[in-house]
Structure formats: C-alpha cells, structure tokens
C-alpha cells in the first residue's frame, strides 16, 4: 500500500454509532494529521498526533498512533449526520518543507 | 479565527490559456504550499515556498507551473499553458514555523476546469 492509506474506503453507520477509520503508512513520520472534506469542499484540519504520542483526544474524536505498526486510527464517537464527509490521513514525513502525503480517504456516511 | 482564503472559487479556461490562482495565507505563517486533487483522487503535493523561494516541489510541478509571493499577503500559483489534465481542485495551505507548530491549514480550494 502507499503512504497514508485508509480503510475502509467507505463506511455507513447510523446516527449515534461510533465510526472507526484506519490509516497505514510506510515510512517514518514526524506527525500524522487527520482532515475532513465535505463533498467538493476544502480540507478541514481535525487533529494532529506526533510520532512520540500514542493517543490524542479532541471532543468526539480520538486518534491513536502505533509507530511500530505504522498505523493510526480515527474514532468518531456518537456520530451525527453532519459528520458525513470524507476523512483523510496525511503524513508529515520526509522533506525539509514538511509537505503532507495524503491517503485515499474514507467516505463516511452517517444515516439519520 | 484566521483562515486561508483562495480566489477564485471556480475557474473555467480553455486549453493552452494561462491561469493564476490566488491565495492569502494566514498572516503570521511563513511556509506556504500548493496541493491539487483531481476529481476522485488523492490530494497531491505540488510545491512548498519559504523565505521567498521554492523549498520543495513534486514531479507534477513542471515548467508549466510557477509560484510567486508578489506582495506581503498574496501567494499565487500560475499555470502557463493549461492542459486538460490540469483540471482539478487546487488547495493552498500555510503553516506557522514557530516551534511545535506543525499543522497545515488549508484554504477552501479553487476548482479549475480546463476545456
């Protein structure tokens, strides 16, 4: 798989349920960031987790990072219809400019 | 809350024409980026800009592309002679260079359609 690959590609859940998305990457990273994109719109930054961190919380979001497995997960608890969007992980790895490498994304649909 | 802005939101152009996409990064940020997202595909890095020069660029960023910071606030991406395959959403991003400030903030994007 390529740097920053999410699974599943698509996820459909009922409102109130939890949604878990996973991301795998190949190289060493400085940090990993999660973004949300509503259909055809811009990228909204959700949360950043550094390579020396294992878990981070922000509101209904929980991110974990396992650098030994080169993987991360994003958990959205008590999902709402407004959470319907594409979710991307992006790794900040090589390059002096700290440019991001994005995965293919998970399309989350939360049904009311 | 400060945000990255981009203009125009949509641009339609004929193949071979020049386009300039504009971005206003967050005011105290010093690192700027352009990314693009072809419909249905991943977001791809194009170029980064720091201290008035390109710091890194991808293979996509060929001689048809250029970036400029013409004044203290704007950051532009120019495509000299557009091709059909340049049709994409173009995102500008900026980052604070202060210690431990690693988040990249993205603008809403410019959707470019080349006919």
XYZ file of N, CA and C in Angstrom:
681
model
N 0.842 -1.191 0.000
C 0.000 0.000 0.000
C 0.877 1.241 0.000
N 0.296 2.346 -0.361
C 1.055 3.575 -0.460
C 1.061 4.283 0.885
N 1.910 5.302 1.005
C 1.939 6.105 2.207
C 0.572 6.688 2.467
N 0.064 6.483 3.675
C -1.209 7.081 4.042
C -2.373 6.453 3.322
N -2.652 5.221 3.608
C -3.804 4.541 3.015
C -4.838 4.279 4.091
N -6.067 4.676 3.819
C -7.126 4.477 4.792
C -7.947 3.246 4.464
N -8.506 2.679 5.502
C -9.539 1.679 5.282
C -10.563 1.813 6.400
N -11.820 1.535 6.187
C -12.329 1.120 4.880
C -12.401 2.293 3.903
N -12.636 2.004 2.648
C -12.813 3.073 1.672
C -14.135 3.777 1.892
N -15.133 3.028 2.353
C -16.446 3.603 2.610
C -17.025 2.969 3.860
N -17.740 3.768 4.628
C -18.329 3.317 5.882
C -19.680 3.984 6.045
N -20.680 3.162 6.322
C -22.024 3.701 6.504
C -22.543 3.248 7.859
N -22.939 4.202 8.701
C -23.399 3.866 10.048
C -24.645 4.670 10.376
N -25.297 4.283 11.462
C -26.456 5.017 11.945
C -26.014 6.112 12.899
N -26.763 7.178 12.905
C -26.500 8.275 13.834
C -26.434 7.721 15.260
N -25.446 8.212 16.011
C -25.282 7.751 17.383
C -24.251 6.650 17.526
N -23.973 5.953 16.441
C -22.950 4.906 16.493
C -21.560 5.523 16.404
N -20.573 4.716 16.730
C -19.184 5.153 16.597
C -18.646 4.748 15.236
N -17.742 5.566 14.711
C -17.112 5.278 13.423
C -15.610 5.199 13.627
N -15.020 4.136 13.114
C -13.577 3.967 13.211
C -12.978 3.848 11.820
N -11.967 4.676 11.583
C -11.256 4.643 10.316
C -9.785 4.402 10.590
N -9.154 3.643 9.716
C -7.761 3.297 9.913
C -6.893 3.845 8.800
N -5.637 4.058 9.133
C -4.679 4.597 8.180
C -3.374 3.855 8.363
N -2.781 3.437 7.263
C -1.462 2.807 7.332
C -0.497 3.592 6.472
N 0.748 3.567 6.881
C 1.763 4.300 6.140
C 3.039 3.477 6.115
N 4.011 3.930 5.310
C 5.174 3.067 5.094
C 6.465 3.609 5.694
N 6.653 4.923 5.690
C 7.938 5.456 6.134
C 7.829 6.053 7.527
N 8.947 6.408 8.104
C 8.948 7.095 9.388
C 8.305 8.465 9.226
N 7.647 8.901 10.276
C 6.928 10.173 10.190
C 7.295 11.107 11.332
N 7.073 12.395 11.111
C 7.163 13.392 12.179
C 5.826 13.482 12.917
N 4.762 13.501 12.122
C 3.433 13.515 12.707
C 2.433 12.984 11.702
N 1.232 12.768 12.151
C 0.153 12.319 11.283
C -1.047 13.206 11.573
N -1.672 13.687 10.525
C -2.799 14.602 10.684
C -4.041 14.000 10.019
N -5.180 14.271 10.596
C -6.457 13.850 10.013
C -7.216 15.093 9.558
N -7.792 14.968 8.357
C -8.571 16.045 7.775
C -9.936 15.515 7.354
N -10.902 16.426 7.330
C -12.228 16.112 6.823
C -12.499 16.962 5.589
N -13.200 16.365 4.641
C -13.567 17.087 3.432
C -15.018 16.781 3.111
N -15.842 17.809 3.182
C -17.213 17.659 2.717
C -17.191 17.687 1.197
N -18.166 17.066 0.599
C -18.175 16.839 -0.842
C -17.806 18.090 -1.639
N -16.694 18.002 -2.367
C -16.289 19.095 -3.239
C -15.820 20.350 -2.534
N -15.567 20.241 -1.247
C -15.187 21.432 -0.494
C -13.739 21.356 -0.016
N -13.362 22.272 0.864
C -11.993 22.336 1.345
C -11.677 21.304 2.404
N -10.415 21.266 2.790
C -9.928 20.326 3.797
C -9.919 21.007 5.158
N -10.589 20.408 6.091
C -10.661 20.952 7.439
C -9.789 20.109 8.356
N -8.859 20.758 9.023
C -7.960 20.036 9.919
C -8.711 19.597 11.156
N -8.549 18.318 11.507
C -9.226 17.775 12.680
C -8.287 17.632 13.867
N -7.186 16.945 13.647
C -6.321 16.619 14.776
C -4.947 16.206 14.256
N -3.932 16.494 15.032
C -2.551 16.135 14.719
C -2.010 15.297 15.863
N -1.336 14.230 15.513
C -0.685 13.416 16.540
C 0.783 13.256 16.155
N 1.651 13.525 17.099
C 3.078 13.470 16.833
C 3.592 12.038 16.966
N 4.748 11.809 16.417
C 5.279 10.443 16.374
C 5.584 9.896 17.763
N 5.754 10.780 18.744
C 6.051 10.303 20.098
C 4.790 10.217 20.969
N 3.642 10.425 20.356
C 2.370 10.314 21.064
C 1.665 9.032 20.644
N 0.869 8.489 21.539
C 0.164 7.241 21.248
C -1.338 7.451 21.105
N -1.851 8.471 21.777
C -3.295 8.699 21.726
C -3.554 10.179 21.966
N -4.604 10.671 21.309
C -4.966 12.067 21.488
C -6.474 12.193 21.346
N -7.051 13.116 22.115
C -8.492 13.320 22.088
C -8.793 14.769 21.742
N -9.887 14.950 21.036
C -10.386 16.296 20.784
C -11.882 16.191 20.606
N -12.631 16.576 21.645
C -14.093 16.469 21.565
C -14.524 15.029 21.365
N -15.247 14.778 20.283
C -15.722 13.417 19.993
C -14.706 12.602 19.182
N -13.544 13.167 18.973
C -12.516 12.490 18.179
C -11.465 11.867 19.088
N -11.061 10.669 18.700
C -9.951 10.015 19.396
C -9.045 9.441 18.320
N -7.772 9.802 18.397
C -6.802 9.306 17.431
C -5.755 8.491 18.172
N -5.394 7.379 17.584
C -4.289 6.584 18.108
C -3.212 6.464 17.047
N -2.014 6.247 17.497
C -0.882 6.086 16.597
C -0.012 4.953 17.111
N 0.268 4.009 16.239
C 1.163 2.900 16.568
C 2.311 2.940 15.558
N 3.422 3.518 15.974
C 4.532 3.685 15.040
C 5.214 2.354 14.729
N 5.080 1.378 15.606
C 5.686 0.070 15.323
C 4.939 -0.638 14.200
N 3.631 -0.395 14.123
C 2.823 -0.975 13.050
C 2.598 0.005 11.916
N 3.094 1.217 12.083
C 2.900 2.269 11.081
C 1.417 2.397 10.742
N 0.642 2.613 11.781
C -0.793 2.737 11.566
C -1.390 3.717 12.566
N -2.542 4.264 12.184
C -3.278 5.194 13.014
C -4.756 4.899 12.846
N -5.520 5.251 13.869
C -6.964 5.122 13.737
C -7.625 6.399 14.219
N -8.745 6.709 13.592
C -9.571 7.850 13.983
C -10.920 7.307 14.403
N -11.307 7.608 15.639
C -12.605 7.197 16.158
C -13.464 8.431 16.342
N -14.637 8.395 15.761
C -15.628 9.452 15.992
C -16.735 8.824 16.815
N -16.933 9.346 18.003
C -17.960 8.770 18.866
C -19.287 9.504 18.679
N -20.364 8.800 18.970
C -21.713 9.375 18.915
C -21.910 10.176 17.631
N -21.751 9.505 16.510
C -21.747 10.204 15.219
C -23.072 10.924 14.948
N -22.963 11.962 14.136
C -24.113 12.773 13.740
C -24.182 12.809 12.219
N -25.324 13.113 11.694
C -25.470 13.207 10.237
C -24.475 14.216 9.660
N -24.183 15.263 10.424
C -23.250 16.296 9.958
C -21.809 15.791 9.857
N -21.529 14.612 10.405
C -20.193 14.036 10.284
C -19.982 13.391 8.916
N -21.039 13.274 8.135
C -20.924 12.702 6.798
C -19.925 13.509 5.977
N -18.864 12.852 5.529
C -17.771 13.517 4.812
C -16.732 12.471 4.445
N -15.709 12.908 3.736
C -14.539 12.069 3.512
C -13.480 12.428 4.543
N -12.810 11.429 5.050
C -11.792 11.632 6.063
C -10.452 11.130 5.530
N -9.447 11.978 5.635
C -8.122 11.658 5.106
C -7.079 11.716 6.210
N -6.164 10.768 6.170
C -4.975 10.909 6.986
C -3.872 11.478 6.096
N -2.985 12.205 6.702
C -1.879 12.809 5.963
C -0.638 12.719 6.827
N 0.416 12.196 6.249
C 1.649 12.032 6.998
C 2.648 13.113 6.631
N 3.308 13.567 7.648
C 4.379 14.554 7.526
C 5.656 13.766 7.765
N 6.312 13.447 6.668
C 7.427 12.516 6.788
C 8.729 13.131 6.310
N 9.026 12.885 5.077
C 10.308 13.336 4.558
C 10.185 14.748 4.010
N 11.283 15.331 3.683
C 11.262 16.654 3.071
C 11.428 17.752 4.083
N 12.288 18.664 3.799
C 12.537 19.778 4.704
C 11.332 20.691 4.817
N 10.465 20.647 3.804
C 9.304 21.523 3.799
C 8.140 20.943 4.575
N 8.284 19.713 5.064
C 7.220 19.078 5.847
C 5.926 18.973 5.044
N 6.074 18.705 3.755
C 4.867 18.562 2.948
C 4.126 17.291 3.349
N 2.818 17.298 3.132
C 1.971 16.196 3.546
C 1.743 15.219 2.400
N 1.662 13.952 2.764
C 1.277 12.904 1.831
C -0.061 12.358 2.297
N -1.044 12.459 1.434
C -2.408 12.092 1.791
C -2.736 10.672 1.355
N -3.645 10.065 2.116
C -4.211 8.795 1.716
C -5.407 9.009 0.812
N -6.025 7.891 0.467
C -7.161 7.931 -0.467
C -8.464 8.317 0.220
N -8.493 8.216 1.515
C -9.670 8.666 2.251
C -10.695 7.594 2.519
N -11.480 7.827 3.556
C -12.644 7.009 3.879
C -13.873 7.878 3.749
N -14.834 7.421 2.960
C -16.096 8.140 2.818
C -17.039 7.641 3.905
N -17.338 8.517 4.849
C -18.234 8.174 5.950
C -19.619 8.727 5.680
N -20.601 7.875 5.776
C -21.998 8.300 5.677
C -22.686 7.963 6.985
N -23.245 8.982 7.619
C -23.987 8.787 8.857
C -25.462 8.975 8.551
N -26.221 7.921 8.723
C -27.644 7.936 8.379
C -28.475 8.412 9.557
N -29.391 9.348 9.314
C -30.196 9.866 10.430
C -31.228 8.854 10.910
N -11.456 33.304 13.908
C -10.218 32.525 13.765
C -9.620 32.778 12.378
N -8.324 33.033 12.301
C -7.693 33.288 10.996
C -7.856 32.083 10.082
N -7.969 32.363 8.783
C -8.100 31.263 7.844
C -7.416 31.606 6.523
N -7.111 30.561 5.778
C -6.536 30.719 4.447
C -7.681 30.979 3.469
N -7.516 31.970 2.631
C -8.549 32.247 1.632
C -7.970 32.045 0.232
N -8.858 31.693 -0.694
C -8.436 31.454 -2.068
C -9.439 32.069 -3.029
N -8.910 32.617 -4.122
C -9.762 33.131 -5.189
C -9.172 32.739 -6.533
N -10.015 32.540 -7.556
C -11.467 32.425 -7.442
C -11.860 31.075 -6.855
N -13.126 30.883 -6.589
C -13.573 29.583 -6.106
C -13.690 28.595 -7.265
N -14.042 29.130 -8.431
C -14.136 28.318 -9.644
C -13.504 29.083 -10.792
N -12.850 28.335 -11.682
C -12.272 28.949 -12.877
C -12.420 27.972 -14.028
N -12.978 28.480 -15.125
C -13.076 27.688 -16.350
C -12.187 28.352 -17.385
N -11.362 27.575 -18.047
C -10.438 28.142 -19.018
C -10.301 27.216 -20.222
N -9.824 27.763 -21.290
C -9.572 26.971 -22.489
C -8.160 26.393 -22.428
N -8.008 25.213 -22.971
C -6.699 24.589 -23.035
C -5.697 25.541 -23.691
N -4.505 25.628 -23.109
C -3.476 26.495 -23.645
C -3.437 27.880 -23.025
N -4.489 28.220 -22.286
C -4.528 29.535 -21.644
C -3.761 29.513 -20.328
N -3.345 30.679 -19.911
C -2.674 30.837 -18.625
C -3.710 31.103 -17.534
N -3.513 30.527 -16.376
C -4.377 30.835 -15.234
C -3.505 31.181 -14.032
N -4.022 32.046 -13.211
C -3.369 32.400 -11.949
C -4.359 32.164 -10.829
N -3.960 31.316 -9.912
C -4.785 31.032 -8.740
C -4.179 31.787 -7.557
N -5.055 32.394 -6.783
C -4.580 33.264 -5.709
C -4.932 32.733 -4.327
N -4.061 33.021 -3.413
C -4.215 32.547 -2.034
C -3.729 33.648 -1.104
N -4.426 33.794 0.007
C -3.942 34.650 1.088
C -3.739 33.749 2.299
N -2.494 33.419 2.612
C -2.225 32.550 3.768
C -2.551 33.260 5.082
N -2.537 32.510 6.144
C -2.732 33.095 7.474
C -1.560 34.022 7.763
N -1.854 35.179 8.359
C -0.919 36.309 8.321
C 0.431 36.059 8.982
N 0.520 35.316 10.034
C 1.817 35.122 10.677
C 2.493 33.821 10.258
N 1.958 33.176 9.232
C 2.563 31.945 8.731
C 3.617 32.278 7.676
N 4.660 31.439 7.643
C 5.759 31.709 6.734
C 6.002 30.592 5.726
N 5.352 29.447 5.917
C 5.504 28.327 4.998
C 4.206 28.172 4.215
N 4.309 28.129 2.905
C 3.122 28.057 2.060
C 3.231 26.864 1.122
N 2.067 26.339 0.783
C 2.026 25.127 -0.042
C 0.905 25.239 -1.067
N 1.097 24.535 -2.170
C 0.016 24.244 -3.105
C -0.109 22.729 -3.243
N -1.360 22.288 -3.198
C -1.703 20.895 -3.435
C -2.798 20.876 -4.488
N -2.983 19.723 -5.119
C -4.128 19.591 -6.013
C -4.817 18.252 -5.779
N -6.079 18.221 -6.152
C -6.869 16.988 -6.033
C -7.677 16.824 -7.309
N -7.254 15.899 -8.132
C -8.047 15.547 -9.305
C -9.289 14.814 -8.817
N -10.403 15.047 -9.486
C -11.683 14.511 -9.048
C -11.603 13.018 -8.752
N -11.967 12.654 -7.521
C -11.993 11.247 -7.141
C -10.648 10.677 -6.748
N -9.606 11.527 -6.737
C -8.280 11.022 -6.422
C -7.731 11.656 -5.146
N -6.511 11.264 -4.805
C -5.878 11.767 -3.588
C -5.478 13.225 -3.739
N -5.303 13.863 -2.618
C -4.696 15.184 -2.590
C -3.188 14.997 -2.792
N -2.629 15.760 -3.730
C -1.204 15.589 -4.074
C -0.444 16.886 -3.835
N 0.727 16.769 -3.284
C 1.602 17.913 -3.053
C 2.166 18.421 -4.382
N 2.162 19.727 -4.532
C 2.779 20.333 -5.716
C 4.093 21.029 -5.356
N 4.005 21.981 -4.427
C 5.162 22.829 -4.169
C 5.055 23.458 -2.784
N 6.210 23.737 -2.198
C 6.255 24.499 -0.949
C 7.137 25.716 -1.149
N 6.879 26.731 -0.337
C 7.508 28.043 -0.540
C 7.827 28.623 0.810
N 9.085 29.029 0.962
C 9.522 29.592 2.242
C 10.614 30.604 1.987
N 10.544 31.711 2.675
C 11.599 32.722 2.564
C 11.782 33.168 1.112
N 10.662 33.352 0.444
C 10.625 33.862 -0.926
C 11.256 32.949 -1.965
N 11.298 31.666 -1.675
C 11.761 30.746 -2.701
C 11.127 29.376 -2.513
N 11.140 28.601 -3.599
C 10.622 27.242 -3.541
C 11.548 26.403 -2.668
N 10.980 25.706 -1.701
C 11.792 24.839 -0.855
C 11.736 23.381 -1.327
N 10.575 22.960 -1.781
C 10.470 21.617 -2.360
C 9.374 21.626 -3.421
N 9.516 20.727 -4.390
C 8.467 20.576 -5.389
C 8.372 19.119 -5.802
N 7.187 18.747 -6.271
C 6.970 17.379 -6.695
C 7.210 17.261 -8.199
N 7.126 16.009 -8.660
C 7.305 15.761 -10.105
C 6.206 16.423 -10.925
N 5.060 16.635 -10.303
C 3.943 17.264 -11.020
C 4.286 18.710 -11.366
N 5.026 19.344 -10.515
C 5.327 20.779 -10.642
C 6.427 20.961 -11.685
N 6.006 20.932 -12.962
C 6.993 21.070 -14.041
C 7.093 22.535 -14.475
N 7.717 22.740 -15.616
C 7.991 24.113 -16.061
C 6.729 24.914 -16.375
N 5.602 24.239 -16.487
C 4.354 24.948 -16.750
C 3.832 25.670 -15.507
N 4.362 25.281 -14.347
C 3.896 25.845 -13.090
C 4.918 26.839 -12.544
N 4.415 27.848 -11.871
C 5.290 28.746 -11.129
C 4.519 29.297 -9.945
N 5.250 29.702 -8.926
C 4.638 30.310 -7.749
C 5.323 31.632 -7.480
N 4.568 32.491 -6.798
C 5.094 33.815 -6.533
C 4.421 34.377 -5.297
N 5.167 35.187 -4.588
C 4.584 35.958 -3.487
C 4.779 37.421 -3.877
N 3.824 37.951 -4.609
C 4.013 39.285 -5.206
C 4.014 40.428 -4.196
N 3.429 40.184 -3.031
C 3.399 41.224 -2.003
C 3.396 40.530 -0.654
N 3.114 41.271 0.392
C 3.204 40.696 1.727
C 2.081 39.781 2.126
N 1.046 39.673 1.264
C -0.077 38.854 1.690
C -0.465 37.768 0.703
N -0.283 37.990 -0.588
C -0.750 37.023 -1.575
C 0.302 35.988 -1.920
N -0.177 34.819 -2.314
C 0.674 33.728 -2.762
C -0.033 33.128 -3.972
N 0.634 33.118 -5.115
C -0.062 32.716 -6.337
C 0.562 31.478 -6.971
N -0.291 30.745 -7.671
C 0.132 29.615 -8.497
C -0.258 29.943 -9.926
N 0.707 29.923 -10.828
C 0.440 30.187 -12.227
C 0.664 28.912 -13.026
N -0.305 28.632 -13.881
C -0.135 27.544 -14.844
C -0.036 28.218 -16.196
N 1.090 28.064 -16.832
C 1.393 28.887 -18.011
C 0.526 28.524 -19.214
N 0.400 27.264 -19.504
C -0.362 26.815 -20.666
C -1.143 25.578 -20.226
N -2.385 25.807 -19.863
C -3.158 24.741 -19.229
C -3.437 23.571 -20.170
N -3.473 22.389 -19.568
C -3.812 21.159 -20.294
C -5.089 20.593 -19.676
N -5.728 19.715 -20.431
C -6.965 19.110 -19.925
C -6.736 18.439 -18.573
N -5.592 17.802 -18.433
C -5.304 17.070 -17.199
C -4.973 17.962 -16.010
N -4.932 19.267 -16.219
C -4.762 20.200 -15.103
C -6.074 20.469 -14.378
N -7.159 19.969 -14.931
C -8.453 20.134 -14.268
C -8.416 19.435 -12.915
N -8.671 20.184 -11.880
C -8.551 19.659 -10.522
C -8.994 20.734 -9.546
N -9.076 20.356 -8.289
C -9.234 21.321 -7.202
C -7.832 21.640 -6.701
N -7.519 22.922 -6.616
C -6.209 23.354 -6.156
C -6.356 23.974 -4.763
N -5.578 23.445 -3.838
C -5.625 23.918 -2.464
C -4.325 24.630 -2.099
N -4.485 25.726 -1.432
C -3.358 26.431 -0.824
C -3.363 26.085 0.661
N -2.193 25.993 1.246
C -2.093 25.742 2.683
C -0.962 26.582 3.247
N -1.042 26.854 4.543
C 0.045 27.575 5.187
C 0.324 26.972 6.556
N 1.516 27.224 7.012
C 1.953 26.651 8.288
C 2.794 27.663 9.040
N 2.583 27.721 10.327
C 3.389 28.546 11.204
C 4.729 27.853 11.384
N 5.805 28.607 11.401
C 7.115 27.967 11.527
C 7.648 28.001 12.955
N 6.830 28.517 13.864
C 7.298 28.528 15.252
C 7.386 27.106 15.771
N 8.220 26.920 16.760
C 8.486 25.600 17.305
C 7.187 24.898 17.670
N 7.073 23.657 17.255
C 5.953 22.768 17.567
C 4.649 23.160 16.874
N 4.707 24.110 15.960
C 3.502 24.459 15.195
C 3.585 23.729 13.863
N 2.964 22.569 13.792
C 3.139 21.716 12.620
C 1.900 21.592 11.754
N 0.775 22.077 12.231
C -0.460 21.913 11.491
C -0.456 22.738 10.223
N -0.895 22.137 9.136
C -1.098 22.869 7.891
C -2.581 23.203 7.771
N -2.853 24.466 7.512
C -4.224 24.936 7.377
C -4.512 25.169 5.903
N -5.586 24.585 5.456
C -5.922 24.624 4.030
C -7.006 25.656 3.733
N -6.905 26.225 2.551
C -7.972 27.087 2.056
C -9.099 26.257 1.470
N -10.179 26.935 1.040
C -11.354 26.222 0.527
C -11.163 25.651 -0.868
N -10.084 26.044 -1.542
C -9.800 25.480 -2.855
C -10.317 26.315 -4.012
N -9.667 26.138 -5.150
C -10.141 26.680 -6.435
C -10.366 25.498 -7.351
N -11.595 25.407 -7.845
C -11.886 24.317 -8.786
C -11.590 24.810 -10.185
N -10.594 24.215 -10.828
C -10.178 24.596 -12.177
C -10.680 23.571 -13.172
N -11.346 24.071 -14.188
C -11.813 23.209 -15.272
C -11.203 23.696 -16.572
N -10.455 22.825 -17.220
C -9.814 23.157 -18.488
C -10.572 22.460 -19.615
N -11.058 23.272 -20.548
C -11.853 22.727 -21.651
C -11.036 22.635 -22.931
